[in-house]
mmCIF file of C-alpha atoms and ligand atoms in Angstrom:
data_model
loop_
_atom_site.group_PDB
_atom_site.id
_atom_site.type_symbol
_atom_site.label_atom_id
_atom_site.label_comp_id
_atom_site.label_asym_id
_atom_site.label_seq_id
_atom_site.Cartn_x
_atom_site.Cartn_y
_atom_site.Cartn_z
ATOM 1 C CA MET D 1140 54.967 -81.016 -34.644
ATOM 2 C CA PHE D 1141 51.186 -80.858 -34.521
ATOM 3 C CA GLY D 1142 49.092 -80.354 -31.470
ATOM 4 C CA GLU D 1143 47.276 -83.050 -29.584
ATOM 5 C CA GLY D 1144 43.996 -83.432 -27.777
ATOM 6 C CA ASN D 1145 40.277 -83.218 -28.292
ATOM 7 C CA PRO D 1146 39.772 -82.364 -31.988
ATOM 8 C CA VAL D 1147 36.535 -80.539 -31.161
ATOM 9 C CA ALA D 1148 37.771 -78.904 -27.961
ATOM 10 C CA ASP D 1149 36.097 -75.817 -26.493
ATOM 11 C CA ILE D 1150 39.511 -74.609 -25.304
ATOM 12 C CA MET D 1151 42.691 -74.557 -27.362
ATOM 13 C CA LEU D 1152 45.943 -73.933 -25.483
ATOM 14 C CA VAL D 1153 48.785 -72.508 -27.554
ATOM 15 C CA GLY D 1154 52.359 -72.652 -26.236
ATOM 16 C CA GLU D 1155 55.580 -71.380 -27.768
ATOM 17 C CA GLN D 1156 57.397 -74.269 -29.409
ATOM 18 C CA PRO D 1157 58.186 -77.899 -28.557
ATOM 19 C CA GLY D 1158 61.044 -78.341 -26.094
ATOM 20 C CA ASP D 1159 63.668 -81.089 -26.072
ATOM 21 C CA ARG D 1160 61.333 -83.689 -24.551
ATOM 22 C CA GLU D 1161 58.454 -82.767 -26.816
ATOM 23 C CA ASP D 1162 60.687 -82.928 -29.873
ATOM 24 C CA LEU D 1163 61.755 -86.465 -28.943
ATOM 25 C CA ALA D 1164 58.228 -87.595 -28.026
ATOM 26 C CA GLY D 1165 56.465 -85.860 -30.914
ATOM 27 C CA LYS D 1166 53.864 -84.529 -28.469
ATOM 28 C CA PRO D 1167 53.346 -81.053 -26.976
ATOM 29 C CA PHE D 1168 53.907 -80.235 -23.305
ATOM 30 C CA VAL D 1169 55.211 -83.589 -22.080
ATOM 31 C CA GLY D 1170 58.380 -82.230 -20.373
ATOM 32 C CA PRO D 1171 58.845 -80.105 -17.228
ATOM 33 C CA ALA D 1172 56.643 -77.245 -18.488
ATOM 34 C CA GLY D 1173 54.022 -79.850 -19.371
ATOM 35 C CA ALA D 1174 54.060 -81.134 -15.793
ATOM 36 C CA VAL D 1175 53.352 -77.587 -14.552
ATOM 37 C CA LEU D 1176 50.597 -77.216 -17.139
ATOM 38 C CA ASP D 1177 49.034 -80.531 -16.091
ATOM 39 C CA ARG D 1178 48.989 -79.480 -12.435
ATOM 40 C CA ALA D 1179 47.549 -76.056 -13.279
ATOM 41 C CA LEU D 1180 44.824 -77.575 -15.470
ATOM 42 C CA GLU D 1181 43.882 -80.026 -12.747
ATOM 43 C CA GLN D 1182 43.700 -77.242 -10.145
ATOM 44 C CA ALA D 1183 41.582 -75.195 -12.545
ATOM 45 C CA GLY D 1184 39.175 -78.110 -12.941
ATOM 46 C CA ILE D 1185 40.056 -78.684 -16.595
ATOM 47 C CA ASP D 1186 40.583 -82.204 -17.922
ATOM 48 C CA ARG D 1187 43.559 -82.175 -20.301
ATOM 49 C CA SER D 1188 41.825 -84.673 -22.552
ATOM 50 C CA ASP D 1189 39.005 -82.144 -23.071
ATOM 51 C CA VAL D 1190 41.298 -79.450 -24.482
ATOM 52 C CA TYR D 1191 43.498 -79.223 -27.565
ATOM 53 C CA VAL D 1192 47.137 -78.364 -26.858
ATOM 54 C CA THR D 1193 49.463 -77.019 -29.510
ATOM 55 C CA ASN D 1194 52.298 -74.558 -30.156
ATOM 56 C CA ALA D 1195 52.725 -71.354 -32.155
ATOM 57 C CA VAL D 1196 56.006 -72.624 -33.606
ATOM 58 C CA LYS D 1197 56.046 -76.178 -34.823
ATOM 59 C CA HIS D 1198 59.729 -77.078 -34.456
ATOM 60 C CA PHE D 1199 62.213 -77.049 -31.570
ATOM 61 C CA ARG D 1200 64.750 -74.261 -31.961
ATOM 62 C CA TRP D 1201 67.857 -75.038 -29.965
ATOM 63 C CA GLU D 1202 71.602 -74.572 -29.587
ATOM 64 C CA GLN D 1203 74.093 -77.185 -28.459
ATOM 65 C CA ARG D 1204 75.631 -76.691 -25.022
ATOM 66 C CA GLY D 1205 77.789 -79.650 -24.126
ATOM 67 C CA LYS D 1206 75.524 -82.623 -24.561
ATOM 68 C CA ARG D 1207 72.368 -80.638 -24.062
ATOM 69 C CA ARG D 1208 70.080 -78.985 -26.557
ATOM 70 C CA ILE D 1209 69.208 -75.625 -25.057
ATOM 71 C CA HIS D 1210 65.981 -73.850 -26.004
ATOM 72 C CA LYS D 1211 66.329 -70.747 -28.172
ATOM 73 C CA LYS D 1212 63.500 -68.272 -28.552
ATOM 74 C CA PRO D 1213 61.896 -68.455 -31.989
ATOM 75 C CA THR D 1214 62.266 -65.477 -34.323
ATOM 76 C CA VAL D 1215 59.313 -63.459 -35.624
ATOM 77 C CA ARG D 1216 60.013 -64.977 -39.036
ATOM 78 C CA GLN D 1217 59.671 -68.476 -37.602
ATOM 79 C CA ILE D 1218 56.480 -67.515 -35.772
ATOM 80 C CA ASN D 1219 55.025 -66.130 -39.003
ATOM 81 C CA ALA D 1220 56.199 -69.104 -41.070
ATOM 82 C CA CYS D 1221 54.334 -71.510 -38.753
ATOM 83 C CA ARG D 1222 51.127 -69.483 -38.652
ATOM 84 C CA PRO D 1223 49.392 -71.390 -41.517
ATOM 85 C CA TRP D 1224 49.580 -74.645 -39.540
ATOM 86 C CA LEU D 1225 48.212 -72.976 -36.443
ATOM 87 C CA ASP D 1226 45.404 -71.434 -38.493
ATOM 88 C CA GLU D 1227 44.518 -74.872 -39.858
ATOM 89 C CA GLU D 1228 44.417 -76.363 -36.373
ATOM 90 C CA ILE D 1229 42.096 -73.532 -35.290
ATOM 91 C CA ALA D 1230 39.907 -73.975 -38.378
ATOM 92 C CA VAL D 1231 39.523 -77.725 -37.779
ATOM 93 C CA THR D 1232 39.059 -77.570 -34.003
ATOM 94 C CA GLN D 1233 36.938 -74.393 -33.903
ATOM 95 C CA PRO D 1234 37.480 -73.778 -30.188
ATOM 96 C CA LYS D 1235 35.240 -71.392 -28.253
ATOM 97 C CA LEU D 1236 38.356 -69.876 -26.659
ATOM 98 C CA ILE D 1237 42.051 -69.878 -27.475
ATOM 99 C CA VAL D 1238 44.388 -69.451 -24.506
ATOM 100 C CA CYS D 1239 47.837 -68.162 -25.461
ATOM 101 C CA LEU D 1240 50.446 -69.452 -23.029
ATOM 102 C CA GLY D 1241 53.167 -66.808 -22.913
ATOM 103 C CA ALA D 1242 54.411 -63.990 -25.098
ATOM 104 C CA THR D 1243 55.286 -65.979 -28.229
ATOM 105 C CA ALA D 1244 51.786 -67.411 -28.641
ATOM 106 C CA ALA D 1245 50.315 -64.004 -27.800
ATOM 107 C CA ARG D 1246 52.530 -62.405 -30.417
ATOM 108 C CA ALA D 1247 51.513 -65.017 -33.006
ATOM 109 C CA LEU D 1248 47.782 -64.612 -32.451
ATOM 110 C CA LEU D 1249 47.219 -61.259 -30.759
ATOM 111 C CA GLY D 1250 49.941 -59.275 -32.500
ATOM 112 C CA ALA D 1251 53.147 -57.478 -31.663
ATOM 113 C CA GLN D 1252 51.308 -54.669 -29.830
ATOM 114 C CA PHE D 1253 49.756 -57.017 -27.281
ATOM 115 C CA ARG D 1254 51.361 -56.716 -23.839
ATOM 116 C CA LEU D 1255 50.895 -59.781 -21.687
ATOM 117 C CA THR D 1256 51.711 -57.893 -18.495
ATOM 118 C CA GLN D 1257 48.922 -55.371 -19.161
ATOM 119 C CA HIS D 1258 46.257 -57.498 -20.816
ATOM 120 C CA ARG D 1259 46.587 -60.992 -19.454
ATOM 121 C CA GLY D 1260 43.262 -62.638 -18.745
ATOM 122 C CA GLU D 1261 41.299 -60.233 -20.955
ATOM 123 C CA ILE D 1262 39.099 -61.724 -23.679
ATOM 124 C CA VAL D 1263 39.976 -60.403 -27.128
ATOM 125 C CA GLU D 1264 37.545 -60.846 -30.008
ATOM 126 C CA GLY D 1265 37.805 -60.083 -33.689
ATOM 127 C CA ASP D 1266 39.807 -60.731 -36.835
ATOM 128 C CA GLY D 1267 37.930 -63.839 -37.901
ATOM 129 C CA LEU D 1268 39.434 -65.949 -35.135
ATOM 130 C CA PRO D 1269 37.695 -67.404 -32.082
ATOM 131 C CA PRO D 1270 37.810 -65.312 -28.879
ATOM 132 C CA MET D 1271 41.289 -65.329 -27.376
ATOM 133 C CA THR D 1272 42.987 -64.666 -24.080
ATOM 134 C CA ALA D 1273 46.554 -64.884 -22.806
ATOM 135 C CA THR D 1274 48.281 -65.946 -19.637
ATOM 136 C CA ILE D 1275 51.833 -66.724 -18.588
ATOM 137 C CA HIS D 1276 53.751 -69.664 -19.992
ATOM 138 C CA PRO D 1277 54.052 -72.610 -17.557
ATOM 139 C CA SER D 1278 57.839 -72.352 -17.820
ATOM 140 C CA ALA D 1279 57.584 -68.898 -16.184
ATOM 141 C CA VAL D 1280 56.503 -70.797 -13.064
ATOM 142 C CA LEU D 1281 59.608 -72.980 -13.338
ATOM 143 C CA ARG D 1282 61.856 -69.949 -13.868
ATOM 144 C CA ALA D 1283 60.331 -67.933 -11.001
ATOM 145 C CA GLU D 1284 62.341 -67.262 -7.855
ATOM 146 C CA ASP D 1285 61.472 -69.622 -5.003
ATOM 147 C CA ASP D 1286 59.471 -66.984 -3.124
ATOM 148 C CA ASP D 1287 57.488 -66.021 -6.236
ATOM 149 C CA ARG D 1288 56.771 -69.460 -7.695
ATOM 150 C CA GLU D 1289 53.602 -70.091 -5.738
ATOM 151 C CA ASP D 1290 52.136 -66.724 -6.806
ATOM 152 C CA GLN D 1291 52.990 -67.371 -10.451
ATOM 153 C CA MET D 1292 51.336 -70.778 -10.278
ATOM 154 C CA ALA D 1293 48.268 -69.324 -8.559
ATOM 155 C CA GLY D 1294 48.000 -66.734 -11.355
ATOM 156 C CA LEU D 1295 48.218 -69.389 -14.053
ATOM 157 C CA ILE D 1296 45.558 -71.499 -12.324
ATOM 158 C CA SER D 1297 43.285 -68.500 -11.867
ATOM 159 C CA ASP D 1298 43.566 -67.516 -15.565
ATOM 160 C CA LEU D 1299 42.828 -71.097 -16.655
ATOM 161 C CA ARG D 1300 39.846 -71.227 -14.303
ATOM 162 C CA SER D 1301 38.521 -67.984 -15.819
ATOM 163 C CA ALA D 1302 38.955 -69.502 -19.289
ATOM 164 C CA ALA D 1303 36.913 -72.551 -18.240
ATOM 165 C CA GLU D 1304 34.218 -70.300 -16.747
ATOM 166 C CA TYR D 1305 34.071 -68.310 -19.982
ATOM 167 C CA VAL D 1306 33.464 -71.372 -22.166
ATOM 168 C CA ASN D 1307 31.055 -72.893 -19.645
ATOM 169 C CA ALA D 1308 28.986 -69.697 -19.620
ATOM 170 C CA ARG D 1309 28.827 -69.740 -23.426
ATOM 171 C CA ARG D 1310 27.842 -73.401 -23.421
ATOM 172 C CA VAL D 1311 24.999 -72.678 -20.990
ATOM 173 C CA SER D 1312 23.780 -69.678 -23.003
ATOM 174 C CA ALA D 1313 23.963 -71.686 -26.264
ATOM 175 C CA ALA D 1314 21.876 -74.474 -24.687
ATOM 176 C CA GLY D 1315 19.335 -72.081 -23.148
HETATM 177 N N1 LIG P 1140 56.972 -75.290 -24.072
HETATM 178 C C1 LIG P 1140 56.091 -74.979 -25.048
HETATM 179 O O1 LIG P 1140 55.823 -73.826 -25.326
HETATM 180 N N2 LIG P 1140 55.515 -75.966 -25.708
HETATM 181 C C2 LIG P 1140 55.740 -77.246 -25.457
HETATM 182 O O2 LIG P 1140 55.158 -78.091 -26.122
HETATM 183 C C3 LIG P 1140 56.654 -77.542 -24.432
HETATM 184 C C4 LIG P 1140 57.258 -76.558 -23.753
#
């Protein structure tokens, strides 16, 4: 499944892989994690229609449990196999900043050495790709314990706000 959004977006958001709802709809982040992402974007002052939203892995990997299709983490091989499509999306969109949502996207674009816990929110440049940064995946907010959920959400919003500030600052300096 391809991404969706503004084809000339300043910000590209990269998730892990489509979930059950996304697989059925053919669109990224339209299920429960998408609802968290939408709320976080709104709180960060980012209009979803201004960004391009996609995934590192282009298919839903799942296992059957009863009637439900349960998410399974993609393998490194699957991440690598999908990389050419992601590269094409980046080449066409040419975002000013790529925001990796969670460890899978960070692994795909920032490499196996990158540690989200240590380097989240930092801007990484180099390797012929646009500047990149990483934050938590919206589903981490859903998975958080009740007493931690608000903090996780606040962190996601704050990282997205910093991403918006970064591209806005570059837009201003490009214009001036
Ligand atoms: N989680 C993701 O990483 N991507 C989606 O599109 C939906 C849920």
